PDB file of C-alpha atoms and ligand atoms in Angstrom:
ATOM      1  CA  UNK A1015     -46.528  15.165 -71.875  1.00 54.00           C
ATOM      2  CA  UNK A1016     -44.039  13.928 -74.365  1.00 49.00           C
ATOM      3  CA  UNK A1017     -41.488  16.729 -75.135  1.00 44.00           C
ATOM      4  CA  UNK A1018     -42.313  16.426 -79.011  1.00 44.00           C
ATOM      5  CA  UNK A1019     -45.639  18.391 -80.218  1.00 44.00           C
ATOM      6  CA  UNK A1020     -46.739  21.036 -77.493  1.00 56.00           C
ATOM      7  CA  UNK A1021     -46.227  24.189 -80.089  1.00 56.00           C
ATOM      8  CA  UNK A1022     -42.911  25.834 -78.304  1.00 62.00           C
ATOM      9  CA  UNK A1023     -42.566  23.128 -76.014  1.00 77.00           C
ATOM     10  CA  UNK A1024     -40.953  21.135 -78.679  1.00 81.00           C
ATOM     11  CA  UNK A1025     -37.414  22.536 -77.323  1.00 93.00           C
ATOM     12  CA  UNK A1026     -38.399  20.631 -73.995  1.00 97.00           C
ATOM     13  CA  UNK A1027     -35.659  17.905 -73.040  1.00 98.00           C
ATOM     14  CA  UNK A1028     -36.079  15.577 -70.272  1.00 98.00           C
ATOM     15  CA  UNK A1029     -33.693  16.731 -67.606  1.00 98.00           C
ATOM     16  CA  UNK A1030     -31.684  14.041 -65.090  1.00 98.00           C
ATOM     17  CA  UNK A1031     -31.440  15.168 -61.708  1.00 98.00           C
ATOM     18  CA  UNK A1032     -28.441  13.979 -59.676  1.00 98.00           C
ATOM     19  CA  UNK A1033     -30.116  11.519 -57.789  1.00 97.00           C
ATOM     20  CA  UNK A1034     -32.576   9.886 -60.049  1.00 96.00           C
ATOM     21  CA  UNK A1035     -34.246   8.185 -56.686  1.00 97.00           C
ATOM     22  CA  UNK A1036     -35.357  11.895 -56.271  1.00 98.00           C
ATOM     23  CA  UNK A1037     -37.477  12.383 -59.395  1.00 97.00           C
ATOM     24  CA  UNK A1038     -38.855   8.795 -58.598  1.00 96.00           C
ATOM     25  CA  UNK A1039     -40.110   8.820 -55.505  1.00 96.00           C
ATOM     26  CA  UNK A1040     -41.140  12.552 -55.867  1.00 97.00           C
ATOM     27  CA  UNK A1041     -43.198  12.064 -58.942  1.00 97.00           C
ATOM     28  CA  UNK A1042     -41.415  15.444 -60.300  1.00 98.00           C
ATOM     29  CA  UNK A1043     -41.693  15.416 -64.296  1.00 98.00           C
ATOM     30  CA  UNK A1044     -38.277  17.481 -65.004  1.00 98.00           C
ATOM     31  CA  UNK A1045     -37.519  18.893 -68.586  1.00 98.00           C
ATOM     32  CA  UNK A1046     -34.734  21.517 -69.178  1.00 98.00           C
ATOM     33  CA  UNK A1047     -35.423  24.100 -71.831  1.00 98.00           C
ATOM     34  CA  UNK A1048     -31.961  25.965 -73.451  1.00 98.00           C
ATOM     35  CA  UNK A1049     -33.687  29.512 -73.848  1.00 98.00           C
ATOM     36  CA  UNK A1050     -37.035  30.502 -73.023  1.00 97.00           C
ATOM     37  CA  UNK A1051     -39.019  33.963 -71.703  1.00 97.00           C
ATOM     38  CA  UNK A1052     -39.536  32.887 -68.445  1.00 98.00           C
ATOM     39  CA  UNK A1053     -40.005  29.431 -67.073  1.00 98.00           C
ATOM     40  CA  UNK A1054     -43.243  30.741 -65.020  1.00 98.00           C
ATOM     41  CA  UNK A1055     -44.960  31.531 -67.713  1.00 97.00           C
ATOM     42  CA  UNK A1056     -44.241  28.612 -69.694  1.00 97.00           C
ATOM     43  CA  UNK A1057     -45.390  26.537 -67.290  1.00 97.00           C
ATOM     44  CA  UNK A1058     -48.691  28.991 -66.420  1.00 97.00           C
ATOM     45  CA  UNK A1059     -49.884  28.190 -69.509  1.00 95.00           C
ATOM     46  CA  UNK A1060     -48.843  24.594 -69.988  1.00 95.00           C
ATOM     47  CA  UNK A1061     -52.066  23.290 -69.141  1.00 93.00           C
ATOM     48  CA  UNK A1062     -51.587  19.743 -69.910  1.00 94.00           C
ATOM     49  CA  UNK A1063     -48.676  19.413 -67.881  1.00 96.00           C
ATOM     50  CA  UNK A1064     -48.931  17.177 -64.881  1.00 97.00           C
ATOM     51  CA  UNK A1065     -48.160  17.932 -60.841  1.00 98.00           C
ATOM     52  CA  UNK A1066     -45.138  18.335 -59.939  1.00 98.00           C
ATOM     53  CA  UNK A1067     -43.958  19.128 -63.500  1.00 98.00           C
ATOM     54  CA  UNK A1068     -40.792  21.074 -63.284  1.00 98.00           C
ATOM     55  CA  UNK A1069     -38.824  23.445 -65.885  1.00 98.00           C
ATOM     56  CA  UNK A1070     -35.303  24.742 -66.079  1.00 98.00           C
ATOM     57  CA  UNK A1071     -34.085  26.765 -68.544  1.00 98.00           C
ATOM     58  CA  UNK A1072     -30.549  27.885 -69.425  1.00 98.00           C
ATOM     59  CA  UNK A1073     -31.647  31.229 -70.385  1.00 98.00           C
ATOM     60  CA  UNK A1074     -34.489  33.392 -69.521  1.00 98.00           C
ATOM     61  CA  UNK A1075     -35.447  36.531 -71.970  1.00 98.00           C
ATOM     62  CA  UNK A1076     -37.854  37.933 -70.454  1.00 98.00           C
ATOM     63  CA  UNK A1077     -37.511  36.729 -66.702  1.00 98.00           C
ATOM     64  CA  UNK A1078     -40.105  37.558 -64.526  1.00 98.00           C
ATOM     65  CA  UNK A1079     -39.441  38.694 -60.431  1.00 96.00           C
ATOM     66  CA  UNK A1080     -41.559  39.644 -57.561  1.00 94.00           C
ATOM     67  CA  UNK A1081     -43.603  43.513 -57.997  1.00 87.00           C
ATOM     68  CA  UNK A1082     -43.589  43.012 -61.687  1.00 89.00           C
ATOM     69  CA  UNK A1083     -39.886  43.313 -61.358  1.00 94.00           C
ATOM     70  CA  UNK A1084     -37.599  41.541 -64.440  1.00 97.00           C
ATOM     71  CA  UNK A1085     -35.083  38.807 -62.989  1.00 98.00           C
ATOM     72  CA  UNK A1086     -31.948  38.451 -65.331  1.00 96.00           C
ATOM     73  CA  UNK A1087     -28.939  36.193 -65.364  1.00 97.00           C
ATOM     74  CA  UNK A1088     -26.151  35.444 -68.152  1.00 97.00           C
ATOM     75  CA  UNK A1089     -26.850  31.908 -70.095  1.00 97.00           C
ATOM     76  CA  UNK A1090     -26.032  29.100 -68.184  1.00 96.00           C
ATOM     77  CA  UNK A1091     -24.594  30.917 -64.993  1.00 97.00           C
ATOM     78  CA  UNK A1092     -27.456  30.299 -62.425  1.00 98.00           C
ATOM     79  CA  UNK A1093     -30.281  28.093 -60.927  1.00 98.00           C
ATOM     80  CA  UNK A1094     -33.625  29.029 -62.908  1.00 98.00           C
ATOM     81  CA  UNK A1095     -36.271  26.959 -62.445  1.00 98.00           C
ATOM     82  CA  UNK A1096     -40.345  26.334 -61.682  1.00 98.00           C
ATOM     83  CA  UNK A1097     -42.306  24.019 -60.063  1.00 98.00           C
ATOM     84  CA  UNK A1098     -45.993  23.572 -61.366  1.00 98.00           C
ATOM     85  CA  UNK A1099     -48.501  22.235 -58.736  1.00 98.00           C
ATOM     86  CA  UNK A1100     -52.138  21.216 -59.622  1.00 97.00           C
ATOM     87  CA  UNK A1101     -52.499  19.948 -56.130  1.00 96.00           C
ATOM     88  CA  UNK A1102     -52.530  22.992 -54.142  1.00 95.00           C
ATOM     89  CA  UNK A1103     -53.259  23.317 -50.484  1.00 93.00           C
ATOM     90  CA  UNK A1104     -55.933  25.420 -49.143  1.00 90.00           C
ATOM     91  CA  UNK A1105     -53.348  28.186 -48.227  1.00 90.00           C
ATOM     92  CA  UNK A1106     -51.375  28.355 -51.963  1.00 89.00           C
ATOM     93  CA  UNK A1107     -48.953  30.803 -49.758  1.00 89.00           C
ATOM     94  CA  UNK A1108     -47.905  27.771 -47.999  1.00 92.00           C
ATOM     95  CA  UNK A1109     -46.053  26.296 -50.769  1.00 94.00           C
ATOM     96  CA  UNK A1110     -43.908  29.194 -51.784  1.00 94.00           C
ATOM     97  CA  UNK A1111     -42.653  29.144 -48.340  1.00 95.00           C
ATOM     98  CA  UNK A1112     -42.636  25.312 -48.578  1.00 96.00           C
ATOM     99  CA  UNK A1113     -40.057  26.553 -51.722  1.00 97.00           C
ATOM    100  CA  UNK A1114     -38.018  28.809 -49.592  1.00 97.00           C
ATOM    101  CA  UNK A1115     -38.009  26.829 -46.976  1.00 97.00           C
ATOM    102  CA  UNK A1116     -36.592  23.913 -49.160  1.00 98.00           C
ATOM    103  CA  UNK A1117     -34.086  26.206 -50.974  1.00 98.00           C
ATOM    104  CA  UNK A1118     -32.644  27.180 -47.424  1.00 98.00           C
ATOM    105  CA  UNK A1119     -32.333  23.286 -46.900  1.00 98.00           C
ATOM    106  CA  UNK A1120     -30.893  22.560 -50.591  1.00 98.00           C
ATOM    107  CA  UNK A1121     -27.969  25.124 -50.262  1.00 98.00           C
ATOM    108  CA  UNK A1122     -27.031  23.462 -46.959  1.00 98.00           C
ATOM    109  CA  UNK A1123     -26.804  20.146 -48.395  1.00 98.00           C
ATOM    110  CA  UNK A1124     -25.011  20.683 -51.245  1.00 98.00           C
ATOM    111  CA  UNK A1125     -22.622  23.804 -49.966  1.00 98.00           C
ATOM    112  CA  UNK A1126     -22.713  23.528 -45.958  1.00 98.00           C
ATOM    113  CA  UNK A1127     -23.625  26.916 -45.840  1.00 98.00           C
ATOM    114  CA  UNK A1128     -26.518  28.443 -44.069  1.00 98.00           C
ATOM    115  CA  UNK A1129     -28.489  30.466 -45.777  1.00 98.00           C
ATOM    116  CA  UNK A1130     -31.686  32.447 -44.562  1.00 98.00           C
ATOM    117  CA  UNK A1131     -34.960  34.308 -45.290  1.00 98.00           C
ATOM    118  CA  UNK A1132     -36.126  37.584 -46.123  1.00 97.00           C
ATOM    119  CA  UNK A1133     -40.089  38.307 -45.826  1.00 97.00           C
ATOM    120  CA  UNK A1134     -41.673  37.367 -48.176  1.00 94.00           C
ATOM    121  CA  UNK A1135     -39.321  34.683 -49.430  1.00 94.00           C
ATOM    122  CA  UNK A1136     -35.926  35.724 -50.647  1.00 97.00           C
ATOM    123  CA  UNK A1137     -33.206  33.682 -49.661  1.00 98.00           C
ATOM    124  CA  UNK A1138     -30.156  35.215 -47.771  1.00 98.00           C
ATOM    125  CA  UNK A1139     -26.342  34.325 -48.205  1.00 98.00           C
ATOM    126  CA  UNK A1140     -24.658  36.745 -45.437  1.00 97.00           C
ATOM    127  CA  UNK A1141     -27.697  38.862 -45.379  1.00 95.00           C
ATOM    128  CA  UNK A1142     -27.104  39.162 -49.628  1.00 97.00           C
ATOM    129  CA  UNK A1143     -30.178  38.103 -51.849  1.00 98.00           C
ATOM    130  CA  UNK A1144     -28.701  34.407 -52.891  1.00 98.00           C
ATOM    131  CA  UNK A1145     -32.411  33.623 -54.592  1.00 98.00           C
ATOM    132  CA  UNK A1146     -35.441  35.150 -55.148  1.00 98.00           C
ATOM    133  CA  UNK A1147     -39.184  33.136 -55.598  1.00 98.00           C
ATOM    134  CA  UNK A1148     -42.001  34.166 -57.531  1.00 97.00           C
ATOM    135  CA  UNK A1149     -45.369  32.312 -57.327  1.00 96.00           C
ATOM    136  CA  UNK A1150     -48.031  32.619 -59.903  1.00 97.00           C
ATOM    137  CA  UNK A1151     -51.408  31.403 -60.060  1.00 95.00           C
ATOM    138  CA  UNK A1152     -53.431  30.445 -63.199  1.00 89.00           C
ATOM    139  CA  UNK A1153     -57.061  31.489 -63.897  1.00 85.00           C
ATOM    140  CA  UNK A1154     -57.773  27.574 -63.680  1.00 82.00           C
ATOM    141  CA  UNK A1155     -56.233  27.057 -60.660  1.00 93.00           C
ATOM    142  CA  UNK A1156     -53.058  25.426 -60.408  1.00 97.00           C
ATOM    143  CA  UNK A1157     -49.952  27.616 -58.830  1.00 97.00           C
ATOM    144  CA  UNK A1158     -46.135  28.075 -60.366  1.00 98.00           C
ATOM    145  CA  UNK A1159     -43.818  28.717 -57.976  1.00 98.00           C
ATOM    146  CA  UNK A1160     -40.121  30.068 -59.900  1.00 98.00           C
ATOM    147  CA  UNK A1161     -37.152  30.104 -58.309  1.00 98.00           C
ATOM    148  CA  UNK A1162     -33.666  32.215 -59.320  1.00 98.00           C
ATOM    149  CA  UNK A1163     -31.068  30.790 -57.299  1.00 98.00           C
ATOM    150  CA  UNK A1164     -27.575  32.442 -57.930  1.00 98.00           C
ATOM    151  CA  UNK A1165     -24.629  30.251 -58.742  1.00 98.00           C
ATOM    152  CA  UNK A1166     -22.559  31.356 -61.035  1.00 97.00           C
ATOM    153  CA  UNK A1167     -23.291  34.795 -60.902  1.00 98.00           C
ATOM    154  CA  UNK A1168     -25.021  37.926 -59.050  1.00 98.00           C
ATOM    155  CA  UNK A1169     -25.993  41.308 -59.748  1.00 97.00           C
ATOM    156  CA  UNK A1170     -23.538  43.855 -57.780  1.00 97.00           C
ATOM    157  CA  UNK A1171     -24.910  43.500 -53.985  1.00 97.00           C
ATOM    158  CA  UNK A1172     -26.118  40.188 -54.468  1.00 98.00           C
ATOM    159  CA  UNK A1173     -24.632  37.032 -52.997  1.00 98.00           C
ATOM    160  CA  UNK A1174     -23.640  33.390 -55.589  1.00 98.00           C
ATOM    161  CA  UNK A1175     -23.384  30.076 -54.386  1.00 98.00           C
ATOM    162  CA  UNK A1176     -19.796  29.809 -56.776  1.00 95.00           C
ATOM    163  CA  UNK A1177     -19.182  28.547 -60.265  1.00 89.00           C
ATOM    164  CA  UNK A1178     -18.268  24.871 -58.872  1.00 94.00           C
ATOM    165  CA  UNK A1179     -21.539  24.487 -57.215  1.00 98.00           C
ATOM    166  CA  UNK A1180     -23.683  22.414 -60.063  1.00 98.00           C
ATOM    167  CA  UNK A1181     -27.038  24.046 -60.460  1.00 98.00           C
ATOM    168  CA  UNK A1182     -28.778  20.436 -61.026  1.00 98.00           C
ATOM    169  CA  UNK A1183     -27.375  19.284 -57.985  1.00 98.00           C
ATOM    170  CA  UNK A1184     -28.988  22.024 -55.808  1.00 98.00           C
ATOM    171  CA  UNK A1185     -32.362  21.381 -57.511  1.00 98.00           C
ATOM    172  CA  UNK A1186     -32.110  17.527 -56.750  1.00 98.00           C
ATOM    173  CA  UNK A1187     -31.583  18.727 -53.185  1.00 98.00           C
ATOM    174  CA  UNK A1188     -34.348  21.509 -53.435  1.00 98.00           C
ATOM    175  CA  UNK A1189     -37.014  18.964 -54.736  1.00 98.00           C
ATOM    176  CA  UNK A1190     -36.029  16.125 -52.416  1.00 98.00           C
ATOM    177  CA  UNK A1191     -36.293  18.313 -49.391  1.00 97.00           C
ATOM    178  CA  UNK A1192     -39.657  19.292 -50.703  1.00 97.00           C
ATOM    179  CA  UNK A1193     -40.624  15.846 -49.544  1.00 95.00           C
ATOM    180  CA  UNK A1194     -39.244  15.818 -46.285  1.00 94.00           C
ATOM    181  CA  UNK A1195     -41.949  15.883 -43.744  1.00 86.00           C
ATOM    182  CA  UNK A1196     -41.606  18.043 -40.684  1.00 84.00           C
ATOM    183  CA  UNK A1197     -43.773  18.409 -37.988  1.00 80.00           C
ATOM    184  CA  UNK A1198     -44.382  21.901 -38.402  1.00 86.00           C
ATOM    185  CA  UNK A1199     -44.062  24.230 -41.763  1.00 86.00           C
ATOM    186  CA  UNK A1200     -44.608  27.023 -40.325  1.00 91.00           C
ATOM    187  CA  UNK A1201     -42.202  26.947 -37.003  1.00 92.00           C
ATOM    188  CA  UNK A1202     -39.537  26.502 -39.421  1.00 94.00           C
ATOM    189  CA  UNK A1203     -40.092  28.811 -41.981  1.00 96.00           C
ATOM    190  CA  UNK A1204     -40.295  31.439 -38.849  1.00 95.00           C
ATOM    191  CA  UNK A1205     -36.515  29.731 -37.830  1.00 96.00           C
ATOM    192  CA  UNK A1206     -35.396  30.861 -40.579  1.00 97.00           C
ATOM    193  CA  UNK A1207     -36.798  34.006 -41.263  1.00 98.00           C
ATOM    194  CA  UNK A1208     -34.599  36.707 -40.463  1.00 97.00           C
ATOM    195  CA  UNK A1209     -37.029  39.402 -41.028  1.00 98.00           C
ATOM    196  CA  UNK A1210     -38.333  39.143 -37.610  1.00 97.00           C
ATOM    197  CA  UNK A1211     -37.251  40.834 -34.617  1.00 97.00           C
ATOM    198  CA  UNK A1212     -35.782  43.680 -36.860  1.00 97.00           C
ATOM    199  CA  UNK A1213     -36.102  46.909 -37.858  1.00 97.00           C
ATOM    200  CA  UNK A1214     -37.260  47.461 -40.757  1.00 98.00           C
ATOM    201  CA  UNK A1215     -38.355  49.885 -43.332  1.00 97.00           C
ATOM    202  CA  UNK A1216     -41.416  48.465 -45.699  1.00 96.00           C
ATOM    203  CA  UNK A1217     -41.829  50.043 -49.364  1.00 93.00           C
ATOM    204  CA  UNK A1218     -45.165  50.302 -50.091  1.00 91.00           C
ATOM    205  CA  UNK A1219     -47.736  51.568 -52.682  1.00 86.00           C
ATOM    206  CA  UNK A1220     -48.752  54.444 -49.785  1.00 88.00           C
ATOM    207  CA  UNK A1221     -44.844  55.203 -48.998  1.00 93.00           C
ATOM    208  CA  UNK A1222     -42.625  53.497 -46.315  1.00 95.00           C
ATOM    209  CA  UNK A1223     -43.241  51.779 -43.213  1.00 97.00           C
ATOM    210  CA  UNK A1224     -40.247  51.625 -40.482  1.00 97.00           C
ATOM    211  CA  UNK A1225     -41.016  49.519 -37.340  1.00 98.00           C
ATOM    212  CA  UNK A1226     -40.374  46.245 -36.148  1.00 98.00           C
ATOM    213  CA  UNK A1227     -40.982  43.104 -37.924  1.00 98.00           C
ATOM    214  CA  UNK A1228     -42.722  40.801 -34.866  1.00 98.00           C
ATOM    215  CA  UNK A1229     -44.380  37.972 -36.522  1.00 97.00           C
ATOM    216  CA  UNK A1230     -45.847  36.073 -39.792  1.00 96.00           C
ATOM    217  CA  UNK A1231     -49.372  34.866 -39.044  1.00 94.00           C
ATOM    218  CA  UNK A1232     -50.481  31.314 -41.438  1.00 90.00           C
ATOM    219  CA  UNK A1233     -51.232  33.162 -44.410  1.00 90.00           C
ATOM    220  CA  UNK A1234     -47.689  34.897 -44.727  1.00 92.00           C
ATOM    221  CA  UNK A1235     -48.439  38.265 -43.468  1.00 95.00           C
ATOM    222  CA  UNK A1236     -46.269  40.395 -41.925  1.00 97.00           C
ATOM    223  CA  UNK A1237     -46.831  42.471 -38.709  1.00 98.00           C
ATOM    224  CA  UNK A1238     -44.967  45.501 -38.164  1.00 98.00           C
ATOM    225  CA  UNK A1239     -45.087  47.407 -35.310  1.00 98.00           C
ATOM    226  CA  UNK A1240     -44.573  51.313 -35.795  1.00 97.00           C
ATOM    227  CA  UNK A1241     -43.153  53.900 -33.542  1.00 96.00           C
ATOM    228  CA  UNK A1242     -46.668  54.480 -32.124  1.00 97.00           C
ATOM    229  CA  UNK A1243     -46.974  51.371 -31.190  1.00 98.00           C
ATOM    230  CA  UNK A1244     -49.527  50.563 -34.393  1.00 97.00           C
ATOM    231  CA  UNK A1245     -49.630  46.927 -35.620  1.00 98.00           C
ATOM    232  CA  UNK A1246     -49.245  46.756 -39.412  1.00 97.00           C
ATOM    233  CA  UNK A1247     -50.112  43.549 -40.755  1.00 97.00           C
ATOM    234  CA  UNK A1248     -48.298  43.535 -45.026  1.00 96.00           C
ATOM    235  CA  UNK A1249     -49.685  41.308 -47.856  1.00 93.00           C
ATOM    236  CA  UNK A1250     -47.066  42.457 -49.869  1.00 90.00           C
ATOM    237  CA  UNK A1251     -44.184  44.642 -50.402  1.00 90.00           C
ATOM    238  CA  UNK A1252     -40.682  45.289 -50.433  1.00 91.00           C
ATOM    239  CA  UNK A1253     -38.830  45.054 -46.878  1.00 96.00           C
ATOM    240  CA  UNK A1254     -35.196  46.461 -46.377  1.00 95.00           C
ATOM    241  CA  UNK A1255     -34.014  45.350 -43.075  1.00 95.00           C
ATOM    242  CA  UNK A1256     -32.292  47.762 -41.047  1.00 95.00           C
ATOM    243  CA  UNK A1257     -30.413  47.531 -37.569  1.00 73.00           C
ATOM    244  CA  UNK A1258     -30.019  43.474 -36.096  1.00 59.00           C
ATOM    245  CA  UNK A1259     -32.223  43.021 -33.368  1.00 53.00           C
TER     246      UNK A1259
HETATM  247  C1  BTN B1178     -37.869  37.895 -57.085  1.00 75.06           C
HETATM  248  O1  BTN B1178     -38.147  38.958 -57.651  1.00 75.06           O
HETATM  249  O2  BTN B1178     -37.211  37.891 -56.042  1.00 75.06           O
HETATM  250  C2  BTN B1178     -38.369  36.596 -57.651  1.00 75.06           C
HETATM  251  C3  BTN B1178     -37.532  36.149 -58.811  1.00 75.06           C
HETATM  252  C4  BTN B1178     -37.973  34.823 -59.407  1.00 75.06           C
HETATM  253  C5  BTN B1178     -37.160  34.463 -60.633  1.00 75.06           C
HETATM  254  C6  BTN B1178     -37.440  33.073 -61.135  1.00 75.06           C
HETATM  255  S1  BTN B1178     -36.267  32.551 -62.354  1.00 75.06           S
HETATM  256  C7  BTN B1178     -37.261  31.158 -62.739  1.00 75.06           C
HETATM  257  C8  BTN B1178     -38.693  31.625 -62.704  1.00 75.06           C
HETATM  258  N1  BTN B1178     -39.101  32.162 -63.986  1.00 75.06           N
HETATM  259  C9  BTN B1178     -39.349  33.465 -63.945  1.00 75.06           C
HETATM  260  O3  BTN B1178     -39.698  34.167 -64.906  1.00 75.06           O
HETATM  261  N2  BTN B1178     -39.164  33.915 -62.697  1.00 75.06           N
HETATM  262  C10 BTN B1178     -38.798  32.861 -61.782  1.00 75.06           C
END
């Protein structure tokens, strides 16, 4: 991959991260794009460019979130980026929580400020969405996990990291935490997770599910319990949490 003559990928521009150690011992390929439809599907179809390629874009136009949802933000305000991974591990879930996960850890380090999770993967400010993730996977295998991170600005409801938090900074710390190696994934990702021990009410294709959230087995689902005692265990689906444990 050059930047120069891949069709639209000729806007591509190699992008600096704030520690260039990071890129380097990460083998992350990072270009920034100024406008694009959505980063995920520029890189779904990308199919010459390497692990561990990355693209950020200034401006989505056609944004893509989780449930076919859109994902919007003004030019230049937020975080939007997507990791494209042709190595993927037997469980592909594991590295869009490896994503979250990392996020959590990136808005520490560059903010001091905790964030946490929302089943599947959002990432909490204050109990606020601060970020949502979207993975994708391509007929031909490889997976593109996309990231909105909120910096500059939110939708009403919604939390931001501020306007003097640099975007670039948060994904140096993002992709370097990626490569931090902890004992166990999973533990932490149920640390964090502040889905579990509440109520909550799930939004699903066959109408809602209240109960309480009790656990996230290895392949990300969710098990709810209901008021009959009746273990639901959610692939996917929109969770609103309700009262604190
Ligand atoms: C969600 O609905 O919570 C997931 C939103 C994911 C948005 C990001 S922005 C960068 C990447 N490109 C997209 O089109 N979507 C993801």
């Amino acid at each position: 991959m050059d930047g120069q003559d891949h069709g639209h990928r000729t806007a591509w521009q190699p992008l600096a991260l704030t520690d260039p150690a990071v890129a380097e011992s990460g083998g992350w390929a990072v270009w920034y794009v100024a406008e694009t439809g959505s980063t995920n599907a520029d890189l779904l179809t990308a199919t010459d460019a390497p692990n561990r390629t990355v693209l950020v874009a200034g401006h989505q136009t056609a944004g893509r979130g989780r449930l076919d949802r859109t994902w919007e933000a003004p030019a230049g305000a937020n975080l939007l980026a997507s990791i494209r991974f042709t190595e993927v591990p037997q469980r592909p879930a594991d590295l869009t929580r490896a994503v979250g996960v990392a996020a959590v850890d990136a808005v520490a380090e560059v903010t001091g400020l905790g964030a946490r999770l929302k089943w599947p993967n959002d990432v909490l400010l204050d109990g606020r969405k601060l970020a949502g993730i979207l993975a994708q996977r391509s007929p031909a295998g490889p997976v593109v996990v996309g990231i909105g991170l909120n910096v500059g600005w939110c939708p009403a409801g919604a939390a931001a990291l501020g306007p003097g938090v640099d975007p670039v900074a948060v994904l140096t710390a993002l992709l370097a935490a990626l490569d931090v190696p902890h004992v166990d994934d999973h533990a932490r990702y149920h640390e964090l997770l502040e889905t579990l021990g509440r109520e909550v009410r799930v939004e699903l294709p066959s109408g809602d599910l209240v109960g309480r959230a009790v656990d996230v087995d290895r392949d990300g689902r969710l098990a709810v319990v209901d008021a009959c005692a009746i273990t639901h265990h959610i692939d996917a689906g929109d969770v609103v949490h309700l009262r604190g444990v």
